[in-house]
Tab-separated table of C-alpha atoms in Angstrom:
chain	number	residue	atom	x	y	z
A	1	UNK	CA	0.000	0.000	0.000
A	2	UNK	CA	2.813	2.364	0.940
A	3	UNK	CA	4.439	1.818	-2.447
A	4	UNK	CA	1.322	3.380	-4.060
A	5	UNK	CA	0.838	6.186	-1.559
A	6	UNK	CA	4.383	7.539	-1.639
A	7	UNK	CA	4.501	8.371	-5.377
A	8	UNK	CA	1.035	9.929	-5.115
A	9	UNK	CA	2.111	12.021	-2.130
A	10	UNK	CA	5.266	13.163	-3.916
A	11	UNK	CA	3.256	14.115	-6.981
A	12	UNK	CA	0.807	16.117	-4.884
A	13	UNK	CA	3.674	17.916	-3.147
A	14	UNK	CA	5.248	18.731	-6.517
A	15	UNK	CA	1.970	20.104	-7.855
A	16	UNK	CA	1.553	22.151	-4.695
A	17	UNK	CA	5.039	23.591	-5.186
A	18	UNK	CA	4.173	24.477	-8.790
A	19	UNK	CA	1.000	26.211	-7.667
A	20	UNK	CA	2.754	28.191	-4.933
A	21	UNK	CA	5.495	29.372	-7.287
A	22	UNK	CA	2.938	30.356	-9.910
A	23	UNK	CA	0.944	32.423	-7.423
A	24	UNK	CA	4.050	34.197	-6.133
A	25	UNK	CA	5.567	35.002	-9.530
A	26	UNK	CA	2.758	35.233	-12.064
A	27	UNK	CA	-0.639	35.462	-10.365
A	28	UNK	CA	-2.499	38.743	-9.839
A	29	UNK	CA	-5.804	38.322	-7.973
A	30	UNK	CA	-8.521	40.722	-9.116
A	31	UNK	CA	-9.834	41.481	-5.610
A	32	UNK	CA	-6.405	42.670	-4.389
A	33	UNK	CA	-5.858	45.024	-7.317
A	34	UNK	CA	-6.819	48.353	-5.744
A	35	UNK	CA	-4.750	50.891	-7.646
A	36	UNK	CA	-2.946	53.436	-5.496
A	37	UNK	CA	-0.480	55.561	-7.458
A	38	UNK	CA	0.899	56.942	-4.176
A	39	UNK	CA	2.079	53.470	-3.114
A	40	UNK	CA	5.817	54.151	-3.209
A	41	UNK	CA	8.123	51.153	-2.607
A	42	UNK	CA	9.575	50.903	0.874
A	43	UNK	CA	13.178	50.467	-0.265
A	44	UNK	CA	15.592	53.192	0.811
A	45	UNK	CA	16.303	54.363	-2.749
A	46	UNK	CA	12.644	55.297	-3.190
A	47	UNK	CA	12.068	56.684	0.287
A	48	UNK	CA	14.867	59.211	-0.238
A	49	UNK	CA	12.867	60.576	-3.178
A	50	UNK	CA	9.445	60.148	-1.581
A	51	UNK	CA	8.376	63.802	-1.403
A	52	UNK	CA	9.479	64.582	-4.965
A	53	UNK	CA	7.724	61.478	-6.264
A	54	UNK	CA	4.517	62.258	-4.354
A	55	UNK	CA	4.454	65.781	-5.787
A	56	UNK	CA	4.906	64.478	-9.345
A	57	UNK	CA	2.268	61.794	-8.820
A	58	UNK	CA	-0.197	64.314	-7.397
A	59	UNK	CA	0.230	66.651	-10.364
A	60	UNK	CA	-0.236	63.834	-12.856
A	61	UNK	CA	-3.106	62.220	-10.960
A	62	UNK	CA	-5.047	65.504	-10.963
A	63	UNK	CA	-4.998	65.821	-14.755
A	64	UNK	CA	-8.238	65.043	-16.597
A	65	UNK	CA	-8.194	61.987	-18.811
A	66	UNK	CA	-10.474	59.786	-20.870
A	67	UNK	CA	-10.814	56.157	-19.811
A	68	UNK	CA	-10.730	53.902	-22.865
A	69	UNK	CA	-11.108	50.146	-23.279
A	70	UNK	CA	-10.295	47.531	-25.888
A	71	UNK	CA	-10.415	43.740	-25.978
A	72	UNK	CA	-7.236	41.734	-26.317
A	73	UNK	CA	-6.954	38.995	-28.907
A	74	UNK	CA	-7.569	36.433	-26.139
A	75	UNK	CA	-10.720	38.201	-24.927
A	76	UNK	CA	-9.584	40.329	-21.974
A	77	UNK	CA	-11.010	43.807	-21.436
A	78	UNK	CA	-8.024	46.157	-21.268
A	79	UNK	CA	-8.020	49.675	-19.860
A	80	UNK	CA	-5.990	52.804	-20.564
A	81	UNK	CA	-6.015	56.506	-19.744
A	82	UNK	CA	-5.895	58.899	-22.682
A	83	UNK	CA	-4.572	62.443	-22.245
A	84	UNK	CA	-5.307	64.753	-25.159
A	85	UNK	CA	-2.860	67.637	-25.555
A	86	UNK	CA	-3.483	68.744	-29.132
A	87	UNK	CA	-5.086	67.594	-32.360
A	88	UNK	CA	-2.743	65.848	-34.787
A	89	UNK	CA	0.045	65.436	-32.237
A	90	UNK	CA	2.206	62.327	-32.003
A	91	UNK	CA	0.868	59.701	-29.614
A	92	UNK	CA	2.954	58.090	-26.897
A	93	UNK	CA	1.804	54.645	-25.729
A	94	UNK	CA	3.301	53.909	-22.308
A	95	UNK	CA	3.596	50.569	-20.472
A	96	UNK	CA	4.222	50.398	-16.707
A	97	UNK	CA	6.226	47.913	-14.660
A	98	UNK	CA	5.592	44.609	-12.884
A	99	UNK	CA	2.798	45.029	-10.319
A	100	UNK	CA	3.130	48.769	-10.930
A	101	UNK	CA	0.878	51.712	-11.670
A	102	UNK	CA	0.875	53.747	-14.866
A	103	UNK	CA	0.476	57.075	-13.074
A	104	UNK	CA	3.250	56.354	-10.575
A	105	UNK	CA	5.665	54.897	-13.123
A	106	UNK	CA	5.229	57.794	-15.567
A	107	UNK	CA	4.776	60.666	-13.123
A	108	UNK	CA	8.164	62.039	-14.200
A	109	UNK	CA	8.529	61.035	-17.838
A	110	UNK	CA	5.049	62.287	-18.664
A	111	UNK	CA	6.271	65.821	-17.929
A	112	UNK	CA	8.459	65.585	-21.034
A	113	UNK	CA	5.526	64.377	-23.128
A	114	UNK	CA	3.271	67.148	-21.865
A	115	UNK	CA	5.946	69.783	-22.470
A	116	UNK	CA	6.200	68.579	-26.086
A	117	UNK	CA	2.383	68.523	-26.239
A	118	UNK	CA	2.278	64.890	-27.275
A	119	UNK	CA	-0.923	62.969	-26.669
A	120	UNK	CA	-0.558	60.169	-24.123
A	121	UNK	CA	-2.077	56.711	-23.820
A	122	UNK	CA	-1.146	55.134	-20.478
A	123	UNK	CA	-2.212	51.521	-20.492
A	124	UNK	CA	-2.962	49.212	-17.596
A	125	UNK	CA	-1.110	46.015	-18.424
A	126	UNK	CA	-3.217	42.856	-18.271
A	127	UNK	CA	-3.707	41.709	-14.682
A	128	UNK	CA	-3.065	45.251	-13.441
A	129	UNK	CA	-5.283	48.199	-12.558
A	130	UNK	CA	-8.621	48.165	-14.378
A	131	UNK	CA	-7.513	45.647	-17.018
A	132	UNK	CA	-8.765	42.097	-16.822
A	133	UNK	CA	-6.610	39.021	-16.492
A	134	UNK	CA	-4.946	37.202	-13.625
A	135	UNK	CA	-1.646	36.187	-15.192
A	136	UNK	CA	1.411	38.439	-15.476
A	137	UNK	CA	3.562	36.946	-18.226
A	138	UNK	CA	6.533	39.354	-18.092
A	139	UNK	CA	5.860	40.649	-21.606
A	140	UNK	CA	5.190	37.342	-23.358
A	141	UNK	CA	1.461	38.052	-23.749
A	142	UNK	CA	1.654	41.772	-22.961
A	143	UNK	CA	3.564	42.456	-26.205
A	144	UNK	CA	0.479	41.427	-28.178
A	145	UNK	CA	-1.667	43.704	-26.005
A	146	UNK	CA	0.708	46.525	-26.934
A	147	UNK	CA	0.184	45.681	-30.587
A	148	UNK	CA	-3.599	45.768	-30.035
A	149	UNK	CA	-3.309	49.248	-28.486
A	150	UNK	CA	-1.299	50.370	-31.513
A	151	UNK	CA	-4.070	49.091	-33.792
A	152	UNK	CA	-6.633	50.949	-31.668
A	153	UNK	CA	-4.633	54.162	-31.967
A	154	UNK	CA	-4.375	53.932	-35.748
A	155	UNK	CA	-8.100	53.271	-36.053
A	156	UNK	CA	-8.989	56.156	-33.744
A	157	UNK	CA	-6.473	58.808	-34.797
A	158	UNK	CA	-6.052	57.923	-38.440
A	159	UNK	CA	-3.399	56.372	-40.677
A	160	UNK	CA	-1.055	59.368	-40.377
A	161	UNK	CA	-0.668	59.366	-36.586
A	162	UNK	CA	2.930	58.998	-35.409
A	163	UNK	CA	3.364	56.652	-32.456
A	164	UNK	CA	6.129	56.388	-29.895
A	165	UNK	CA	6.270	53.361	-27.606
A	166	UNK	CA	7.587	53.782	-24.080
A	167	UNK	CA	7.926	51.676	-20.980
A	168	UNK	CA	9.477	51.275	-17.560
A	169	UNK	CA	10.912	47.989	-16.236
A	170	UNK	CA	8.594	45.159	-17.385
A	171	UNK	CA	6.815	47.721	-19.575
A	172	UNK	CA	10.157	48.660	-21.136
A	173	UNK	CA	10.903	44.997	-21.874
A	174	UNK	CA	7.377	44.651	-23.268
A	175	UNK	CA	7.720	47.471	-25.803
A	176	UNK	CA	11.116	46.118	-26.838
A	177	UNK	CA	9.644	42.645	-27.312
A	178	UNK	CA	6.936	44.253	-29.435
A	179	UNK	CA	9.617	45.549	-31.793
A	180	UNK	CA	9.838	42.398	-33.920
A	181	UNK	CA	6.080	41.957	-34.266
A	182	UNK	CA	4.373	43.304	-37.430
A	183	UNK	CA	4.388	46.978	-36.439
A	184	UNK	CA	2.591	49.456	-38.696
A	185	UNK	CA	4.725	52.276	-40.136
A	186	UNK	CA	3.052	54.642	-37.641
A	187	UNK	CA	5.463	53.424	-34.940
A	188	UNK	CA	8.561	55.586	-35.291
A	189	UNK	CA	10.571	54.930	-32.131
A	190	UNK	CA	10.827	53.288	-28.717
A	191	UNK	CA	11.992	54.653	-25.359
A	192	UNK	CA	12.745	51.967	-22.762
A	193	UNK	CA	13.689	52.802	-19.171
A	194	UNK	CA	15.434	49.987	-17.213
A	195	UNK	CA	14.265	46.992	-19.291
A	196	UNK	CA	15.200	43.399	-18.556
A	197	UNK	CA	16.800	41.281	-21.253
A	198	UNK	CA	14.257	38.442	-21.126
A	199	UNK	CA	11.521	37.158	-18.788
A	200	UNK	CA	13.564	34.150	-17.754
A	201	UNK	CA	16.705	36.223	-17.180
A	202	UNK	CA	15.041	38.599	-14.729
A	203	UNK	CA	13.359	35.804	-12.751
A	204	UNK	CA	16.673	33.949	-12.594
A	205	UNK	CA	18.377	37.133	-11.370
A	206	UNK	CA	15.772	37.753	-8.655
A	207	UNK	CA	16.086	34.138	-7.517
A	208	UNK	CA	19.851	34.534	-7.163
A	209	UNK	CA	19.405	37.815	-5.275
A	210	UNK	CA	17.105	35.955	-2.864
A	211	UNK	CA	19.792	33.269	-2.481
A	212	UNK	CA	17.552	30.648	-4.065
A	213	UNK	CA	19.029	27.884	-6.269
A	214	UNK	CA	18.135	29.348	-9.668
A	215	UNK	CA	19.316	26.319	-11.740
A	216	UNK	CA	16.978	24.054	-9.753
A	217	UNK	CA	14.154	26.593	-9.514
A	218	UNK	CA	13.864	27.728	-13.142
A	219	UNK	CA	12.533	24.462	-14.634
A	220	UNK	CA	9.773	24.553	-11.998
A	221	UNK	CA	9.027	28.219	-12.769
A	222	UNK	CA	8.799	27.472	-16.491
A	223	UNK	CA	6.532	24.485	-15.876
A	224	UNK	CA	4.249	26.493	-13.578
A	225	UNK	CA	3.898	29.169	-16.267
A	226	UNK	CA	2.891	26.535	-18.811
A	227	UNK	CA	0.534	24.588	-16.552
A	228	UNK	CA	-1.300	27.405	-14.811
A	229	UNK	CA	-0.529	30.483	-16.928
A	230	UNK	CA	-0.781	28.771	-20.331
A	231	UNK	CA	2.282	30.546	-21.720
A	232	UNK	CA	5.890	29.743	-22.556
A	233	UNK	CA	8.303	31.856	-20.511
A	234	UNK	CA	10.905	31.490	-23.273
A	235	UNK	CA	8.605	32.661	-26.066
A	236	UNK	CA	9.901	36.238	-26.039
A	237	UNK	CA	13.150	38.062	-25.364
A	238	UNK	CA	14.012	41.746	-25.576
A	239	UNK	CA	17.503	40.877	-26.802
A	240	UNK	CA	16.217	38.728	-29.651
A	241	UNK	CA	13.441	41.153	-30.612
A	242	UNK	CA	15.769	44.161	-30.727
A	243	UNK	CA	18.012	42.338	-33.204
A	244	UNK	CA	15.168	42.683	-35.714
A	245	UNK	CA	13.813	46.068	-34.591
A	246	UNK	CA	12.818	48.305	-37.533
A	247	UNK	CA	12.800	51.589	-35.562
A	248	UNK	CA	15.300	53.623	-33.491
A	249	UNK	CA	15.440	52.742	-29.794
A	250	UNK	CA	16.534	54.763	-26.777
A	251	UNK	CA	17.382	52.862	-23.589
A	252	UNK	CA	17.925	54.578	-20.235
A	253	UNK	CA	19.114	52.728	-17.137
A	254	UNK	CA	20.197	53.656	-13.620
A	255	UNK	CA	23.644	52.375	-12.718
A	256	UNK	CA	22.553	51.661	-9.129
A	257	UNK	CA	19.524	49.606	-10.200
A	258	UNK	CA	19.120	46.869	-7.594
A	259	UNK	CA	16.258	45.067	-9.333
A	260	UNK	CA	17.138	44.967	-13.037
A	261	UNK	CA	20.912	45.181	-13.448
A	262	UNK	CA	22.259	47.777	-15.855
A	263	UNK	CA	24.138	44.989	-17.635
A	264	UNK	CA	20.838	43.790	-19.094
A	265	UNK	CA	20.422	47.061	-20.999
A	266	UNK	CA	24.005	46.796	-22.213
A	267	UNK	CA	23.231	43.291	-23.490
A	268	UNK	CA	20.150	44.586	-25.312
A	269	UNK	CA	22.082	47.487	-26.832
A	270	UNK	CA	24.858	45.214	-28.053
A	271	UNK	CA	22.282	43.109	-29.929
A	272	UNK	CA	21.695	45.974	-32.379
A	273	UNK	CA	24.096	48.876	-31.739
A	274	UNK	CA	23.132	50.565	-34.983
A	275	UNK	CA	19.517	50.953	-33.806
A	276	UNK	CA	19.911	51.318	-30.045
A	277	UNK	CA	21.303	54.246	-28.065
A	278	UNK	CA	22.014	53.547	-24.379
A	279	UNK	CA	22.445	56.162	-21.646
A	280	UNK	CA	23.165	55.183	-18.046
A	281	UNK	CA	22.677	57.346	-14.954
A	282	UNK	CA	25.211	57.107	-12.102
A	283	UNK	CA	23.621	56.697	-8.677
A	284	UNK	CA	20.113	56.107	-10.028
A	285	UNK	CA	18.045	53.199	-8.755
A	286	UNK	CA	15.373	51.222	-10.580
A	287	UNK	CA	13.192	53.590	-12.613
A	288	UNK	CA	14.677	56.620	-10.812
A	289	UNK	CA	16.904	58.097	-13.514
A	290	UNK	CA	14.453	60.943	-14.185
A	291	UNK	CA	14.306	61.800	-10.478
A	292	UNK	CA	18.089	61.634	-9.944
A	293	UNK	CA	19.090	63.821	-12.916
A	294	UNK	CA	16.030	65.428	-14.471
A	295	UNK	CA	17.836	67.950	-16.759
A	296	UNK	CA	20.006	65.257	-18.355
A	297	UNK	CA	17.082	62.841	-18.702
A	298	UNK	CA	14.954	65.518	-20.384
A	299	UNK	CA	17.788	66.491	-22.722
A	300	UNK	CA	18.435	62.881	-23.787
A	301	UNK	CA	14.767	62.125	-24.480
A	302	UNK	CA	14.226	65.423	-26.302
A	303	UNK	CA	17.315	64.878	-28.466
A	304	UNK	CA	16.098	61.390	-29.368
A	305	UNK	CA	12.595	62.533	-30.226
A	306	UNK	CA	13.922	65.540	-32.171
A	307	UNK	CA	15.950	63.099	-34.285
A	308	UNK	CA	12.713	61.353	-35.294
A	309	UNK	CA	11.297	64.555	-36.906
A	310	UNK	CA	7.743	63.833	-35.787
A	311	UNK	CA	6.644	67.212	-34.362
């Protein structure tokens, strides 16, 4: 009898481990998704900038916007905020980070867009904010959502609208992974702030930082994504997508990033140095380059967008 029970027990324990890992890494329960743009991470790098960030968030949060919705190709209702600055202006489509908030993540960068009087579409990634879905796939599925938002923009604003893609952290990796999908000619450039090189690479890095055995853990993580999330963690990579990118790309990364190492942006840039410009910011933590050196950040982004001749 014991010879039958032991394999069954081991199998149940393995499935339980898969489920736990999936819920920690990929799952986003709808009932816990109360969006609070003022929820600033507790880490010291962010707390040092807390008052500046809160002021930027407050200014951005007070701006009027239009709430718009589309359906993803797999049937999810996706939400975004649209900020109209002027008729006929270029449109910036912005993607936030992992378990992040669009308003918080773009409270600084949006100042550049508003100063240039570009229209803004800030999307809630699937399984975040007001968008449906319970699986965060680190850009694997989100890249197709980005493509669906691009299609929405062309339908709404016309075939001549110029589109810039932008993102922070997971959102930055997402827009880069969108680069080798069939983009319409409306997309003229990409700005990515602190992207990771691939979904698997960032999970492996976080596991190592937590002193977990990444070589043993990653097969279980991949299997949990397939079994419960219905996606292949290896199906997309920013490095591989950028090799085939048809548009200019600007990457910005803080040199003191303790979540996504700056080396990942260097790896992405080296995949297509003719298309990708990389600027790093000494002393800047994850997604904090704008806060740490605003004048330089603004100058770099403005120079890049001026080079696109879209205004």
